[in-house]
Coordinates of C-alpha atoms in Angstrom, one line a residue:
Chain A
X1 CA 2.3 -14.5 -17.7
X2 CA 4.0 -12.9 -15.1
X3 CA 7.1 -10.4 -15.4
X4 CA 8.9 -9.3 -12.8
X5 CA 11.0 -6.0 -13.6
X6 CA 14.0 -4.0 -11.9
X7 CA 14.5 -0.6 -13.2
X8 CA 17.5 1.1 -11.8
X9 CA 19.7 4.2 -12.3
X10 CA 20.9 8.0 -11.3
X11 CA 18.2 10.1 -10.2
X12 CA 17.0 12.4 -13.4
X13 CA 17.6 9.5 -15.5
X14 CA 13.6 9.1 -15.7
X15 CA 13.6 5.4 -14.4
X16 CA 10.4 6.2 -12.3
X17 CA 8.8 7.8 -15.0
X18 CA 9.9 5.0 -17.4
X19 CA 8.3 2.6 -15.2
X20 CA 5.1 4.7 -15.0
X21 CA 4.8 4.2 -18.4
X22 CA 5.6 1.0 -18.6
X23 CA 2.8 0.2 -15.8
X24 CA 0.0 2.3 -17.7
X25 CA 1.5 0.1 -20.9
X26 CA 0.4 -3.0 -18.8
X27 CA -3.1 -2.0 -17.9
X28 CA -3.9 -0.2 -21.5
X29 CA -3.3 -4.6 -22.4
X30 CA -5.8 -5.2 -19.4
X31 CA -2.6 -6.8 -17.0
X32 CA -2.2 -6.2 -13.7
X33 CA 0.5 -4.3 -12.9
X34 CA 2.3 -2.8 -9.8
X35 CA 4.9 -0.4 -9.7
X36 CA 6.7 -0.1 -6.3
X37 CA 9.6 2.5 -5.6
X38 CA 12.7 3.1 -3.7
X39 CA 12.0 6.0 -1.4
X40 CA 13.5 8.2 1.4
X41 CA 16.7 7.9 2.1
X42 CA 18.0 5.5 -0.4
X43 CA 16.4 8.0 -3.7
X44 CA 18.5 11.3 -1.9
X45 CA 21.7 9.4 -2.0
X46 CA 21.3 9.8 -6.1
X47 CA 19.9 5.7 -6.7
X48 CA 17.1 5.8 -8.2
X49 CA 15.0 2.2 -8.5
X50 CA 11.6 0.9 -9.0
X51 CA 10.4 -2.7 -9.3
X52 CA 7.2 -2.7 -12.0
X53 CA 5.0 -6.5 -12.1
X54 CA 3.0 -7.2 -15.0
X55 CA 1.0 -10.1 -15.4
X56 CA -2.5 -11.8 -16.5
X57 CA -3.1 -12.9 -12.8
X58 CA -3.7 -10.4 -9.4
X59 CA -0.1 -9.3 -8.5
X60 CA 1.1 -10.9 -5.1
X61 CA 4.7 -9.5 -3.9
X62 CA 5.6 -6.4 -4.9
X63 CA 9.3 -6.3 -2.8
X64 CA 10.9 -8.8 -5.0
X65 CA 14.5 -10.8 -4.1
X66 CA 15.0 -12.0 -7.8
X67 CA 13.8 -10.5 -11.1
X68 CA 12.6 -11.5 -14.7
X69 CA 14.2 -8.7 -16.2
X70 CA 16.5 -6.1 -14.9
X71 CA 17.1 -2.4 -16.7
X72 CA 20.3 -0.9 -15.5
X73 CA 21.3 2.3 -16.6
X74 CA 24.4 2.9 -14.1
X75 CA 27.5 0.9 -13.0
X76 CA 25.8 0.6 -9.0
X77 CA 23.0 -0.9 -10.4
X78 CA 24.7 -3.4 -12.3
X79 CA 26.9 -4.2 -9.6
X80 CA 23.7 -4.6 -7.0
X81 CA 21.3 -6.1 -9.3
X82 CA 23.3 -8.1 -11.9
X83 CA 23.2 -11.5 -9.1
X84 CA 20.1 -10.7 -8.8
X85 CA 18.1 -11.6 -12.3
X86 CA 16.5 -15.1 -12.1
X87 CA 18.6 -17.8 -14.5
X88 CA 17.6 -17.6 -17.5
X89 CA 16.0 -13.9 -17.4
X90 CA 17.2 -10.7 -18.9
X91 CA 19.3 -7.7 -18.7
X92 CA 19.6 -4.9 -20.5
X93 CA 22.0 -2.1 -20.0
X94 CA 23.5 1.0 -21.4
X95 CA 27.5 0.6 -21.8
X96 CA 28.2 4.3 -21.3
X97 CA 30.0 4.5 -18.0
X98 CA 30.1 1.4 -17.2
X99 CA 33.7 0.0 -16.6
X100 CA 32.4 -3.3 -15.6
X101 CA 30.5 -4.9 -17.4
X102 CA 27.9 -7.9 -16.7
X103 CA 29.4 -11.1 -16.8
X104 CA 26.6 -13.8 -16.1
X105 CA 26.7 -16.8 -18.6
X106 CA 23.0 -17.7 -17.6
X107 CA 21.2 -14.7 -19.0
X108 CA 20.7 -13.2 -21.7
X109 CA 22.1 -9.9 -21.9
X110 CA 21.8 -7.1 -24.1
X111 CA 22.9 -3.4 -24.8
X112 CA 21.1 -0.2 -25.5
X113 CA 23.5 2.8 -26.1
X114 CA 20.6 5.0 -24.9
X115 CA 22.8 8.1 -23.9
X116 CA 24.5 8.5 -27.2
X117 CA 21.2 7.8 -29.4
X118 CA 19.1 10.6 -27.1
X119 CA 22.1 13.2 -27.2
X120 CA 22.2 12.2 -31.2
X121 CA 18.5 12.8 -31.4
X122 CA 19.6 16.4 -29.7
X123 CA 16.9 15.3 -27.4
X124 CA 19.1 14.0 -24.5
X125 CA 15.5 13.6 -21.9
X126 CA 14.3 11.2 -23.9
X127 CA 16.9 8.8 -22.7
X128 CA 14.8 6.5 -21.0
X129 CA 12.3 6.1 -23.4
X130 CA 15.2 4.2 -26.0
X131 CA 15.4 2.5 -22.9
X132 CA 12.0 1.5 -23.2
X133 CA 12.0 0.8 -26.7
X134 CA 14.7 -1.4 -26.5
X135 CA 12.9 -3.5 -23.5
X136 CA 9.8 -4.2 -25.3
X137 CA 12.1 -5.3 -28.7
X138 CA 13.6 -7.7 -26.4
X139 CA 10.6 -8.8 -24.3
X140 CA 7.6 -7.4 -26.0
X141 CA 5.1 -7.9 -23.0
X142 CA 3.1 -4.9 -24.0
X143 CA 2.9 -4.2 -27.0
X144 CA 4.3 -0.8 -28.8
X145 CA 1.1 1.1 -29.7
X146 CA -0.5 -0.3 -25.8
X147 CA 3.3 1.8 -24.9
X148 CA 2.4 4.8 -26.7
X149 CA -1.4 4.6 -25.3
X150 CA 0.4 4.8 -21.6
X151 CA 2.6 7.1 -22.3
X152 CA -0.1 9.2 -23.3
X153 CA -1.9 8.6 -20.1
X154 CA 1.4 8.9 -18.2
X155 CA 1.9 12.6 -19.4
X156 CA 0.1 15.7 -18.1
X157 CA -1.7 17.1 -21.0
X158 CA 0.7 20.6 -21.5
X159 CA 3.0 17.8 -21.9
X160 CA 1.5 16.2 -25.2
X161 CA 3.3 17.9 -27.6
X162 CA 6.2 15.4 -26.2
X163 CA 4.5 12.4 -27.4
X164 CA 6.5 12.5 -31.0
X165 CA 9.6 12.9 -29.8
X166 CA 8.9 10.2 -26.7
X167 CA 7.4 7.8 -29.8
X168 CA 10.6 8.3 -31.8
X169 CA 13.0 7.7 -29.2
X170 CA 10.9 4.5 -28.4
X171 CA 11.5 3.2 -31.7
X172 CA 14.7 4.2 -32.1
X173 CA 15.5 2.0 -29.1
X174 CA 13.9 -1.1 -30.9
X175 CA 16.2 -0.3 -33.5
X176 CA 19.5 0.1 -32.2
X177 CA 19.7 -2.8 -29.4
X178 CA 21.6 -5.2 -29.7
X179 CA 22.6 -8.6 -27.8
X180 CA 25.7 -8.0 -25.8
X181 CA 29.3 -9.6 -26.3
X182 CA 30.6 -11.6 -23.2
X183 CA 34.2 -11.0 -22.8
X184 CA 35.5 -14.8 -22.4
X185 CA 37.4 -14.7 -19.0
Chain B
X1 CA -17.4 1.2 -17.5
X2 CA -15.3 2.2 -14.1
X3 CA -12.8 4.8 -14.5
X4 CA -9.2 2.8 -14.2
X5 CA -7.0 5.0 -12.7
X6 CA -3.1 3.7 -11.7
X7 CA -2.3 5.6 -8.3
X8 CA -0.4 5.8 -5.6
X9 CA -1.8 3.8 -2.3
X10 CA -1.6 7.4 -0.3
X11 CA -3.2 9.2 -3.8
X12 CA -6.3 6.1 -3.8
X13 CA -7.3 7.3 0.2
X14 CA -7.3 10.7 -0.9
X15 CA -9.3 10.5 -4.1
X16 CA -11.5 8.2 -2.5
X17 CA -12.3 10.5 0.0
X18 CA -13.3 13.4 -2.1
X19 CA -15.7 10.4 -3.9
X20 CA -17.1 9.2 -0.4
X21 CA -18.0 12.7 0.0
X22 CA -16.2 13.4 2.6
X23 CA -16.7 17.1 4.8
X24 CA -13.2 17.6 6.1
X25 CA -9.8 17.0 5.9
X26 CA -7.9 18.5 8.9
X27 CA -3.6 17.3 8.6
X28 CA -0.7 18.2 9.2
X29 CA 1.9 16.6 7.0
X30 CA 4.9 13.7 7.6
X31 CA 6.5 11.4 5.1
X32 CA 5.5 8.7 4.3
X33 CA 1.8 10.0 4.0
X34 CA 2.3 13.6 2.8
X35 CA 0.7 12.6 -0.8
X36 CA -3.0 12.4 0.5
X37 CA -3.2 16.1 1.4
X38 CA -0.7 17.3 -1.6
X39 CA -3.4 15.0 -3.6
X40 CA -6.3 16.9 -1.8
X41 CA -4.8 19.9 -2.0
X42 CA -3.8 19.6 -6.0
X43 CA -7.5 18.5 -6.5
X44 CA -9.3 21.8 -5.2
X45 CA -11.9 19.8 -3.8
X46 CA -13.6 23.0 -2.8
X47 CA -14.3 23.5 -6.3
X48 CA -15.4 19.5 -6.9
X49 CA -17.6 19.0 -3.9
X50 CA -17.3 21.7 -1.3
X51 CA -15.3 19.5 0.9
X52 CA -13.0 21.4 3.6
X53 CA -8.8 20.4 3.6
X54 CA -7.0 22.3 5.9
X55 CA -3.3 21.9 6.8
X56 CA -3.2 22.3 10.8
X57 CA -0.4 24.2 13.2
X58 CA 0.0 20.8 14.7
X59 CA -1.2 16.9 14.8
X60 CA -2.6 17.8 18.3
X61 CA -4.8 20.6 16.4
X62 CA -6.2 18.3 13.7
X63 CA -7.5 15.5 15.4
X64 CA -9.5 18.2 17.7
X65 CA -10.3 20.2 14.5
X66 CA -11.9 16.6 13.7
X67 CA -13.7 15.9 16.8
X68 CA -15.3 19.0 16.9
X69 CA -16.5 18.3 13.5
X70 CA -17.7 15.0 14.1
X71 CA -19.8 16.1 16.5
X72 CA -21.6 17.9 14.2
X73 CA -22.6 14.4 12.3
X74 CA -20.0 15.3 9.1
X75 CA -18.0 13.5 7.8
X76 CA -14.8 14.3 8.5
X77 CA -11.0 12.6 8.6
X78 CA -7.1 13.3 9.4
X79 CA -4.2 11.2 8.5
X80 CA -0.7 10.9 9.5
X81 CA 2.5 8.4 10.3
X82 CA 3.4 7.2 13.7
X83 CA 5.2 10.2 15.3
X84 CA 2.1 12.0 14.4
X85 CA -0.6 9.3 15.5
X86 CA 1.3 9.4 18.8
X87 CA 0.3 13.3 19.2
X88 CA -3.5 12.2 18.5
X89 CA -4.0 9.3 21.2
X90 CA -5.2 12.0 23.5
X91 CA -8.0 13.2 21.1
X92 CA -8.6 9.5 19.8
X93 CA -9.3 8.7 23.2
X94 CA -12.0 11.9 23.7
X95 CA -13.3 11.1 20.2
X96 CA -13.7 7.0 21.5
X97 CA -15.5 8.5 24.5
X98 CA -17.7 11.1 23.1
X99 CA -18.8 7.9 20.8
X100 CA -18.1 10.1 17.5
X101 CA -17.5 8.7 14.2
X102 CA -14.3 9.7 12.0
X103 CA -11.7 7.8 9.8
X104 CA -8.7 8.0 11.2
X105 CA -5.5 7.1 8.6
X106 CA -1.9 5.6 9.9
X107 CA 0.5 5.0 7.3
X108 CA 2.8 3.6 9.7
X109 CA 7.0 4.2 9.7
X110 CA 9.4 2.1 11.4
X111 CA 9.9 3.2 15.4
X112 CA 10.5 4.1 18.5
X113 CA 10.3 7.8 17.9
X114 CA 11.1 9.5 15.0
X115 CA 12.4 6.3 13.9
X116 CA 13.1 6.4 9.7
X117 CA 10.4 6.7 7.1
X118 CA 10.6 3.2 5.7
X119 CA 7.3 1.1 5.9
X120 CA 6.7 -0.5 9.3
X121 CA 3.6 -2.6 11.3
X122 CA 5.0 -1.7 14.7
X123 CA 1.8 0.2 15.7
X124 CA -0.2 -2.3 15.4
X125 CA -0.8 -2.6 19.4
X126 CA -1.6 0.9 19.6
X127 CA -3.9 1.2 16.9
X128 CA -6.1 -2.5 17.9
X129 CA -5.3 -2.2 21.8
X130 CA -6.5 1.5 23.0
X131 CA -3.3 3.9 22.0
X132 CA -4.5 6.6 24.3
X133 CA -5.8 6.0 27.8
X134 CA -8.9 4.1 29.4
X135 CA -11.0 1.1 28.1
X136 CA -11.7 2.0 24.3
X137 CA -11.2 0.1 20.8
X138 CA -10.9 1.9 17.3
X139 CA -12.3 0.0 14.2
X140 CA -9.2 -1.3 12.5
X141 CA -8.9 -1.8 8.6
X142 CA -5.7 -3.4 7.0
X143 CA -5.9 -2.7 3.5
X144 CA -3.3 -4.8 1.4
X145 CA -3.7 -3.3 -2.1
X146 CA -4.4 0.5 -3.2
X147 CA -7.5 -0.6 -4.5
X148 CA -8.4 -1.5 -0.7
X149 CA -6.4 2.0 0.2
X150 CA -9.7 3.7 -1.9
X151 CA -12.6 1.2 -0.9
X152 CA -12.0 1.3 2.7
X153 CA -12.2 4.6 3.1
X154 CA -15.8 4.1 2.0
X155 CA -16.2 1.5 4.6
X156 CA -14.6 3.1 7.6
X157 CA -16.9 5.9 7.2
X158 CA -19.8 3.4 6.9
X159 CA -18.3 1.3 10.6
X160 CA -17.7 4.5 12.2
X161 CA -20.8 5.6 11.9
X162 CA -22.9 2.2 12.2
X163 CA -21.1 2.1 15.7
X164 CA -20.2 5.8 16.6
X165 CA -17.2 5.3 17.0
X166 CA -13.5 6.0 15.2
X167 CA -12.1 4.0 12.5
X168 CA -8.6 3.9 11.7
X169 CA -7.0 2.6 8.3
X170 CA -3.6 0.8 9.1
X171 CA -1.4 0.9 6.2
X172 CA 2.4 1.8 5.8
X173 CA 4.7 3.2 3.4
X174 CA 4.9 0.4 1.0
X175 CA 1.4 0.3 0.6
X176 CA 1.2 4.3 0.4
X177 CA 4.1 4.6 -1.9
X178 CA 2.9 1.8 -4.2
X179 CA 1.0 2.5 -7.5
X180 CA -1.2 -0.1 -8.9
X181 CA -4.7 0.1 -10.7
X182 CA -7.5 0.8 -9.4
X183 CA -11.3 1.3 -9.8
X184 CA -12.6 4.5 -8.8
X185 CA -16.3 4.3 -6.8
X186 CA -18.3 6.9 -8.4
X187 CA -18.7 10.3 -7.0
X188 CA -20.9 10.4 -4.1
X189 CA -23.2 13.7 -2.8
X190 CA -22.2 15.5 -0.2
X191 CA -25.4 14.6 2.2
X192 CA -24.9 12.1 5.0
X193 CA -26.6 8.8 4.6
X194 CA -26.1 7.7 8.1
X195 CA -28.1 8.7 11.2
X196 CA -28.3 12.8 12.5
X197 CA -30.5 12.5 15.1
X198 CA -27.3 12.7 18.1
X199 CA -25.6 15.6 16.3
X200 CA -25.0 19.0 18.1
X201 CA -25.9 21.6 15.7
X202 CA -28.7 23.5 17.2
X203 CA -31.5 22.2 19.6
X204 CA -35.1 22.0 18.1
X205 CA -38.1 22.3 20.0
X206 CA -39.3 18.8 19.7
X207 CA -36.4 16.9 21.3
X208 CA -34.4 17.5 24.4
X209 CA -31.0 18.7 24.3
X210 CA -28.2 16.5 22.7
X211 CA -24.6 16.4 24.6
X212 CA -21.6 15.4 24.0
X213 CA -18.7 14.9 26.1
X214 CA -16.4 12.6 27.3
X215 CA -16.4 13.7 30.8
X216 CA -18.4 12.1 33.4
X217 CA -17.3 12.7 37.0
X218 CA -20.4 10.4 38.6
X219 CA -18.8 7.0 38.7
X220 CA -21.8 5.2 38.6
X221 CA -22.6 7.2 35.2
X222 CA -19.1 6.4 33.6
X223 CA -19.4 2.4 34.5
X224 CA -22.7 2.4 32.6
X225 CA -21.1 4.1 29.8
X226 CA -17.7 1.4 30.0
X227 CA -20.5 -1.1 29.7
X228 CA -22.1 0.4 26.6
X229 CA -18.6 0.7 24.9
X230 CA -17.7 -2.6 25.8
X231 CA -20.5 -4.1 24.4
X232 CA -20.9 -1.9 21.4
X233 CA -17.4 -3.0 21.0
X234 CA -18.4 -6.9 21.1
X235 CA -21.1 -6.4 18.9
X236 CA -18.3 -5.2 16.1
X237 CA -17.4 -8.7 15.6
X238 CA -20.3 -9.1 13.1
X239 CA -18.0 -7.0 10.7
X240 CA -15.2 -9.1 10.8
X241 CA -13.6 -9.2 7.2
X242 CA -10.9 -11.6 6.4
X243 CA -9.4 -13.2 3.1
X244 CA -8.3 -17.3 3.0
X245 CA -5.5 -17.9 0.1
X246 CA -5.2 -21.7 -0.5
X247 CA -6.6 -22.9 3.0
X248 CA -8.5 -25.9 1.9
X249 CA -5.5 -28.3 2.3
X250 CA -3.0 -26.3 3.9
X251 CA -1.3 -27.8 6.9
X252 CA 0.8 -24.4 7.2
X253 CA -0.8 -21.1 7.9
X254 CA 0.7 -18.1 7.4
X255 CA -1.5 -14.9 9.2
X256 CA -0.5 -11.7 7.6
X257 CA -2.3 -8.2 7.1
X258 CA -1.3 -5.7 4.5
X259 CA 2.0 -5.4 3.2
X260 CA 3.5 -8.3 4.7
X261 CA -0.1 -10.0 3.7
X262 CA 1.4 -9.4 0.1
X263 CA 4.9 -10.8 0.5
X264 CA 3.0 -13.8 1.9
X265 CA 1.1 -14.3 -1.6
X266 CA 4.4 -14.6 -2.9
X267 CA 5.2 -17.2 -0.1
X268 CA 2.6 -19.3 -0.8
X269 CA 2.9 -19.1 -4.5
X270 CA 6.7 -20.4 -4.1
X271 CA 5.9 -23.0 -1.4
X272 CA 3.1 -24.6 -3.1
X273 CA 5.3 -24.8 -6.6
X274 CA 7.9 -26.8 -3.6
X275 CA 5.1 -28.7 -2.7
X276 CA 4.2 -27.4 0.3
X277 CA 0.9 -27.2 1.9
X278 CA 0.8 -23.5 2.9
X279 CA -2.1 -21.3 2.9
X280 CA -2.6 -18.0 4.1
X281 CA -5.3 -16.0 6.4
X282 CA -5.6 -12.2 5.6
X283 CA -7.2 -10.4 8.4
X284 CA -8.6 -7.3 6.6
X285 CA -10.2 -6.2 10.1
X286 CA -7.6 -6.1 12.4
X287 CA -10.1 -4.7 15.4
X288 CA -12.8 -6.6 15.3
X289 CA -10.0 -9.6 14.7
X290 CA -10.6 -13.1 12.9
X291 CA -10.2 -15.2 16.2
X292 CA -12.7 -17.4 15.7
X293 CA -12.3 -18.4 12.0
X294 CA -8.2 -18.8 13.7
X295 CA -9.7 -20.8 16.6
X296 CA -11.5 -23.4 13.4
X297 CA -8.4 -23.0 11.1
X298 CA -6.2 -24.4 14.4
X299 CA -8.5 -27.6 14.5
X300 CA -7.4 -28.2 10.6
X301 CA -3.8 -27.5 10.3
X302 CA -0.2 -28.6 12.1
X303 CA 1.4 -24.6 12.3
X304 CA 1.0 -21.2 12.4
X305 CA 3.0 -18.6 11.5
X306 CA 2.4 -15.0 12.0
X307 CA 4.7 -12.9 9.5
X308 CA 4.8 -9.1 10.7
X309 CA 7.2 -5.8 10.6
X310 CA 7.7 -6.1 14.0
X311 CA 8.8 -7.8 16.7
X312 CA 5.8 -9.8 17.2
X313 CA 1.9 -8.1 18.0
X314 CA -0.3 -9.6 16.1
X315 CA 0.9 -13.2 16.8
X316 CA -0.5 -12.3 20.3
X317 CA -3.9 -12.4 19.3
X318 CA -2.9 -15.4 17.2
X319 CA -2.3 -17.0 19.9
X320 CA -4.9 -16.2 22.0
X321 CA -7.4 -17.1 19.4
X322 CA -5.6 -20.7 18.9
X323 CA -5.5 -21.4 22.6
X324 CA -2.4 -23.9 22.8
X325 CA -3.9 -25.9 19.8
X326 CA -0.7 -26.1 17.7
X327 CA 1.9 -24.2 17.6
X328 CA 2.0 -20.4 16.6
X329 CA 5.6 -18.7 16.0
X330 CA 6.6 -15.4 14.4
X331 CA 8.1 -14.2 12.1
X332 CA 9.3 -10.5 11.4
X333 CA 11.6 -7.5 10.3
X334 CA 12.4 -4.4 12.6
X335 CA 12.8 -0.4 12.5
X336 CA 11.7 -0.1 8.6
X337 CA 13.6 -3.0 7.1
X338 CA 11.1 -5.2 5.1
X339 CA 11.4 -9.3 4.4
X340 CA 11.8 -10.8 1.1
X341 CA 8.9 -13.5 0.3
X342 CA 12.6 -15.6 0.1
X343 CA 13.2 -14.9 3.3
X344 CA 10.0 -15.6 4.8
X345 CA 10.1 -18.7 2.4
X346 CA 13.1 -20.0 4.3
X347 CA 11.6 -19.8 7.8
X348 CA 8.8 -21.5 6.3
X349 CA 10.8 -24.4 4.5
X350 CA 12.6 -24.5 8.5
X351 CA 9.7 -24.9 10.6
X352 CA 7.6 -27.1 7.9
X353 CA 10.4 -29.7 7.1
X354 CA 12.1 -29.1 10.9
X355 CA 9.1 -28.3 13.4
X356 CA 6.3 -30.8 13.6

């Protein structure tokens, strides 16, 4: 197994941290994993991305052209990295903001509403961790408690008291994602 | 069990370094490299093993800050990106002279000049070909994973000191910025297990003085001295280190180090799955350099390709070491921009189907 994952919003959305977790996820089920960045220039223009690899076998490339699975949280990234999910791969993506929506007939595509559920939860940072919860619904990889072990490696310490909150948001996301409607052209 | 830890590449050299109980730490910091002293720095190594991390006015002031110290047998390192490596080939060339041993770490941006901060292997003549001036060679390491970032630290320390001379780790930003998993070496003591007897920290009574210096005005003294280095610098090709990905049958080979060594895993992944019969040949020491496993490799396949961020270095020794046998092209991206394993794919799939 191999999965090859592009995470991609606003920076402050949490999609590094997100894919932190998701990487510590990886190696609490003894993958391999890599988690590789968009730095410099390209993160202080507000684009945040990071391209995360799980799989059972040592990790070769980690700049990738074409992805498993692509988490896009804004309308840039699902204008940049919608061509860019193998056929037959996955996207998920929260609809709020997002005027255009996917359109790819060779992917499956689903939708979180990840901003609405964390603002509903009065806990609007835990945005990206519905995200999460939604992925791993979808494409369970790892596994949910392996998830809760990383995120609990991801955090500092003074930060544990998080982990609740962070572990209902995660399974709120399983719970509210759904596969999207294509609009027939 | 080992401690698993998932790190960034830069974050692996520095934690490594407290581990290989390392002295001192002299910097001075530039992006894309700045984690391994914030890492230091957030650590308090002080506290964990007495080691020394100073920041430095200057790049110029912290790789003299490290030869002094190296003459005093410690062990002792700097790090920096290419505008700052620049500053130091003036005191990498004293500390190649004086014969001192120190790690040296390059995690290399795209150039000339300032240049941008995106991961580059442009430097790759100045780090294997001398850098500052006269007749000298640094110990070159390529790691291509952060678990290599952390376990050569260990072994440049262990080179620089077999040999007395610098080694330099030759990474970039993709490697540094990177976060993967790693085993952490356990801690080691702070007591040098290599060889004291040339260090300058007081005279005793039983041995005459010990000196050193990189300055010998008697030519006749400074020839025997080239001589020395140049054979001390033959003799390094004992240590060669090199990884073989699918070679057995391969009529292709790809020669890659570090990052773009990784892109080339891809390659070979996706070329085999087409077919192909591409391998790959990983130099992990870049200085002393694989030519002679190159040399046997051209006797068994068609084409070589060197795949680099640059405008072509490495394929030089490529082709020195293949000698005309088969052909030997290049491949590569410029000033910070890095190839897709498609693209590299492509130029493979042209020169495979296309070239013989």
């Amino acid at each position: 197994m191999t999965e090859e994952i592009i995470i991609a919003g606003f920076g402050g959305q949490g999609v590094l941290s997100m894919g932190k977790i998701l990487a510590y996820s990886g190696i609490m089920q003894d993958q391999e994993v890599s988690w590789m960045p968009s730095y410099g220039p390209e993160m202080r223009g507000g684009t945040a991305n990071v391209t995360v690899i799980l799989s059972d076998d040592r990790v070769s490339s980690p700049v990738l052209q074409s992805y498993d699975t692509a988490i896009l949280l804004n309308q840039q990234s699902v204008d940049k990295f919608e061509s860019m999910v193998k056929p037959g791969g996955l996207m998920i993506y929260d609809p709020n903001g997002i005027t255009r929506h996917p359109e790819r007939d060779d992917i499956r595509i689903f939708q979180v509403e990840a901003t609405e559920e964390a603002v509903r939860m009065k806990s609007p940072i835990t945005f990206n961790m519905v995200v999460l919860g939604a992925y791993i619904k979808v494409n369970p990889v790892v596994n949910f408690d392996n998830v809760i072990k990383g995120l609990r490696k991801s955090l500092p310490e003074r930060h544990h008291h998080l982990i609740p909150i962070n572990e209902k948001a995660i399974q709120r996301g399983m719970e509210i994602v759904k596969e999207a409607k294509l609009r027939t052209p | 069990m080992k401690e698993l830890a998932l790190m960034k590449g830069n974050e692996a050299i520095a934690e490594a370094a407290i581990r290989a109980g390392v002295d001192g730490y002299f910097g001075y910091p530039i992006t894309p490299q700045s984690e391994v002293m914030e890492y230091l720095m957030l650590q308090k190594p002080e506290e964990r093993t007495g080691m020394v991390v100073l920041q430095a006015e200057s790049e110029v002031a912290s790789i003299n800050m490290v030869y002094g110290a190296a003459g005093t047998g410690k062990k002792v390192m700097t790090s920096s990106s290419s505008p700052g490596i620049s500053l130091m080939q003036e005191g990498i060339s004293y500390i190649a002279g004086a014969e001192l041993p120190c790690l040296i770490v390059n995690v290399v941006r795209g150039g000339p000049g300032l240049g941008t901060i995106q991961p580059s292997q442009a430097d790759y003549f100045q780090s294997t070909k001398g850098g500052g001036h006269g007749d000298y060679r640094l110990i070159v390491l390529a790691p291509a994973s952060v678990q290599e970032m952390a376990d050569f630290v260990d072994l440049g320390f262990e080179l620089a000191f077999k040999y007395r001379n610098p080694a330099l780790i030759l990474t970039d930003g993709l490697i540094g910025q990177m976060m993967e998993k790693v085993e952490l070496s356990e801690q080691k003591e702070r007591v040098s297990e290599f060889d004291q007897s040339w260090v300058t920290t007081g005279k005793t009574k039983e041995r005459e003085r010990n000196i050193i210096t990189s300055l010998n005005l008697d030519p006749d003294l400074q020839y025997e001295h080239n001589l020395k280095l140049q054979a001390k610098y033959k003799s390094m090709d004992q240590d060669v280190m090199f990884e073989k990905i699918e070679c057995g049958d391969a009529d292709f080979l790809l020669v890659a180090y570090g990052s773009s060594a990784r892109i080339c895993q891809k390659v070979v992944e996706m070329a085999r799955s087409k077919g192909l019969k591409v391998g790959l040949l990983r130099p992990q020491t870049l200085f002393p350099f694989p030519s002679e496993e190159i040399a046997r490799m051209a006797r068994k396949v068609k084409r070589m390709m060197a795949v680099e961020l640059s405008a072509g270095q490495m394929v030089e020794d490529v082709q020195l070491a293949v000698n005309g046998k088969v052909p030997v092209t290049h491949y590569g991206m410029l000033g910070g921009k890095i190839h897709s394993p498609d693209d590299v794919l492509n130029e493979v799939e042209d020169k495979y189907i296309g070239g013989y």
